[in-house]
Amino acid sequence: SVAGFLRAIAFRTPIAETIAVTSALALIVFTSICFGAVLPILLKKIRIDPAHSSTSIQVIMDILGVVLTVLVSTTILDSPLGTMIIAKLTGNSP
């Protein structure tokens, strides 16, 4: 998330888009860590080799990453809540 934020700042991306990308990256990483920790345990409980979890996590996170990016970006860039958050962060009135 920090690398994404720094890259967005370096390329002078508008602040709303920078916040959307950084938030999406943080959520994706958090979700990936949770799945990475839980999926092998669940597979072991249902008597499937936990080694299969790595490829499953890759596929799940590829799909979920796109979905989370769209949801976070829509929330931050196109909703009244996102507009209010951006206005408070930038000091502008909505």
PDB file of C-alpha atoms in Angstrom:
ATOM      1  CA  SER A   1       0.000   0.000   0.000  1.00  0.00           C
ATOM      2  CA  VAL A   2       2.817   2.376   0.844  1.00  0.00           C
ATOM      3  CA  ALA A   3       4.522   1.690  -2.494  1.00  0.00           C
ATOM      4  CA  GLY A   4       1.251   2.298  -4.331  1.00  0.00           C
ATOM      5  CA  PHE A   5       0.707   5.524  -2.433  1.00  0.00           C
ATOM      6  CA  LEU A   6       4.231   6.766  -3.151  1.00  0.00           C
ATOM      7  CA  ARG A   7       3.919   5.873  -6.829  1.00  0.00           C
ATOM      8  CA  ALA A   8       0.610   7.726  -7.090  1.00  0.00           C
ATOM      9  CA  ILE A   9       2.097  10.786  -5.392  1.00  0.00           C
ATOM     10  CA  ALA A  10       5.215  10.653  -7.601  1.00  0.00           C
ATOM     11  CA  PHE A  11       3.084  10.638 -10.743  1.00  0.00           C
ATOM     12  CA  ARG A  12       0.855  13.420  -9.360  1.00  0.00           C
ATOM     13  CA  THR A  13      -2.301  11.347  -9.368  1.00  0.00           C
ATOM     14  CA  PRO A  14      -5.323  13.283  -8.040  1.00  0.00           C
ATOM     15  CA  ILE A  15      -5.770  12.768  -4.301  1.00  0.00           C
ATOM     16  CA  ALA A  16      -9.145  11.017  -4.605  1.00  0.00           C
ATOM     17  CA  GLU A  17      -7.702   8.420  -6.960  1.00  0.00           C
ATOM     18  CA  THR A  18      -4.615   8.048  -4.786  1.00  0.00           C
ATOM     19  CA  ILE A  19      -6.774   7.315  -1.746  1.00  0.00           C
ATOM     20  CA  ALA A  20      -8.901   4.854  -3.736  1.00  0.00           C
ATOM     21  CA  VAL A  21      -5.878   2.927  -5.027  1.00  0.00           C
ATOM     22  CA  THR A  22      -4.107   2.908  -1.663  1.00  0.00           C
ATOM     23  CA  SER A  23      -7.249   1.761   0.161  1.00  0.00           C
ATOM     24  CA  ALA A  24      -7.899  -0.984  -2.379  1.00  0.00           C
ATOM     25  CA  LEU A  25      -4.293  -2.199  -2.107  1.00  0.00           C
ATOM     26  CA  ALA A  26      -4.480  -2.303   1.695  1.00  0.00           C
ATOM     27  CA  LEU A  27      -7.766  -4.227   1.603  1.00  0.00           C
ATOM     28  CA  ILE A  28      -6.425  -6.695  -0.969  1.00  0.00           C
ATOM     29  CA  VAL A  29      -3.280  -7.369   1.069  1.00  0.00           C
ATOM     30  CA  PHE A  30      -5.280  -7.810   4.271  1.00  0.00           C
ATOM     31  CA  THR A  31      -7.721 -10.192   2.563  1.00  0.00           C
ATOM     32  CA  SER A  32      -4.872 -12.155   1.016  1.00  0.00           C
ATOM     33  CA  ILE A  33      -3.176 -12.578   4.397  1.00  0.00           C
ATOM     34  CA  CYS A  34      -6.422 -13.787   5.961  1.00  0.00           C
ATOM     35  CA  PHE A  35      -7.095 -16.299   3.182  1.00  0.00           C
ATOM     36  CA  GLY A  36      -3.477 -17.430   3.277  1.00  0.00           C
ATOM     37  CA  ALA A  37      -3.773 -18.190   6.963  1.00  0.00           C
ATOM     38  CA  VAL A  38      -7.224 -19.769   6.995  1.00  0.00           C
ATOM     39  CA  LEU A  39      -7.459 -21.755   3.750  1.00  0.00           C
ATOM     40  CA  PRO A  40      -4.769 -24.375   4.562  1.00  0.00           C
ATOM     41  CA  ILE A  41      -6.441 -25.005   7.918  1.00  0.00           C
ATOM     42  CA  LEU A  42      -9.852 -25.433   6.290  1.00  0.00           C
ATOM     43  CA  LEU A  43      -8.470 -27.769   3.649  1.00  0.00           C
ATOM     44  CA  LYS A  44      -6.776 -29.885   6.312  1.00  0.00           C
ATOM     45  CA  LYS A  45     -10.062 -30.124   8.251  1.00  0.00           C
ATOM     46  CA  ILE A  46     -11.873 -31.494   5.192  1.00  0.00           C
ATOM     47  CA  ARG A  47      -8.956 -33.888   4.548  1.00  0.00           C
ATOM     48  CA  ILE A  48      -7.572 -32.228   1.434  1.00  0.00           C
ATOM     49  CA  ASP A  49      -3.836 -31.682   1.110  1.00  0.00           C
ATOM     50  CA  PRO A  50      -3.140 -28.128   2.385  1.00  0.00           C
ATOM     51  CA  ALA A  51      -0.487 -27.750  -0.334  1.00  0.00           C
ATOM     52  CA  HIS A  52      -3.350 -27.143  -2.780  1.00  0.00           C
ATOM     53  CA  SER A  53      -4.193 -23.908  -0.993  1.00  0.00           C
ATOM     54  CA  SER A  54      -1.467 -21.870  -2.740  1.00  0.00           C
ATOM     55  CA  THR A  55      -2.984 -22.175  -6.206  1.00  0.00           C
ATOM     56  CA  SER A  56      -6.471 -21.725  -4.805  1.00  0.00           C
ATOM     57  CA  ILE A  57      -5.431 -18.525  -3.043  1.00  0.00           C
ATOM     58  CA  GLN A  58      -3.908 -17.174  -6.265  1.00  0.00           C
ATOM     59  CA  VAL A  59      -7.117 -17.700  -8.224  1.00  0.00           C
ATOM     60  CA  ILE A  60      -9.365 -16.414  -5.429  1.00  0.00           C
ATOM     61  CA  MET A  61      -7.235 -13.298  -4.927  1.00  0.00           C
ATOM     62  CA  ASP A  62      -7.013 -12.546  -8.661  1.00  0.00           C
ATOM     63  CA  ILE A  63     -10.788 -12.470  -8.875  1.00  0.00           C
ATOM     64  CA  LEU A  64     -11.348 -10.855  -5.476  1.00  0.00           C
ATOM     65  CA  GLY A  65      -8.662  -8.230  -6.149  1.00  0.00           C
ATOM     66  CA  VAL A  66     -10.537  -6.926  -9.163  1.00  0.00           C
ATOM     67  CA  VAL A  67     -13.854  -6.975  -7.310  1.00  0.00           C
ATOM     68  CA  LEU A  68     -12.417  -5.193  -4.263  1.00  0.00           C
ATOM     69  CA  THR A  69     -10.716  -2.558  -6.434  1.00  0.00           C
ATOM     70  CA  VAL A  70     -13.970  -1.802  -8.232  1.00  0.00           C
ATOM     71  CA  LEU A  71     -15.975  -1.660  -4.997  1.00  0.00           C
ATOM     72  CA  VAL A  72     -13.475   0.567  -3.170  1.00  0.00           C
ATOM     73  CA  SER A  73     -13.020   2.866  -6.167  1.00  0.00           C
ATOM     74  CA  THR A  74     -16.766   3.183  -6.676  1.00  0.00           C
ATOM     75  CA  THR A  75     -17.294   3.918  -2.991  1.00  0.00           C
ATOM     76  CA  ILE A  76     -14.560   6.538  -2.794  1.00  0.00           C
ATOM     77  CA  LEU A  77     -14.911   8.170  -6.195  1.00  0.00           C
ATOM     78  CA  ASP A  78     -18.644   7.968  -6.967  1.00  0.00           C
ATOM     79  CA  SER A  79     -20.600   7.945  -3.717  1.00  0.00           C
ATOM     80  CA  PRO A  80     -21.697  10.763  -1.410  1.00  0.00           C
ATOM     81  CA  LEU A  81     -19.705   9.114   1.402  1.00  0.00           C
ATOM     82  CA  GLY A  82     -16.551   9.135  -0.713  1.00  0.00           C
ATOM     83  CA  THR A  83     -17.116  12.736  -1.711  1.00  0.00           C
ATOM     84  CA  MET A  84     -17.473  13.720   1.954  1.00  0.00           C
ATOM     85  CA  ILE A  85     -14.312  11.805   2.945  1.00  0.00           C
ATOM     86  CA  ILE A  86     -12.252  13.362   0.157  1.00  0.00           C
ATOM     87  CA  ALA A  87     -13.580  16.831   1.013  1.00  0.00           C
ATOM     88  CA  LYS A  88     -12.567  16.432   4.658  1.00  0.00           C
ATOM     89  CA  LEU A  89      -9.117  15.111   3.756  1.00  0.00           C
ATOM     90  CA  THR A  90      -8.399  17.893   1.265  1.00  0.00           C
ATOM     91  CA  GLY A  91     -10.023  20.675   3.273  1.00  0.00           C
ATOM     92  CA  ASN A  92     -12.515  21.509   0.499  1.00  0.00           C
ATOM     93  CA  SER A  93     -16.245  21.727   1.061  1.00  0.00           C
ATOM     94  CA  PRO A  94     -18.318  19.013  -0.711  1.00  0.00           C
TER      95      PRO A  94
END
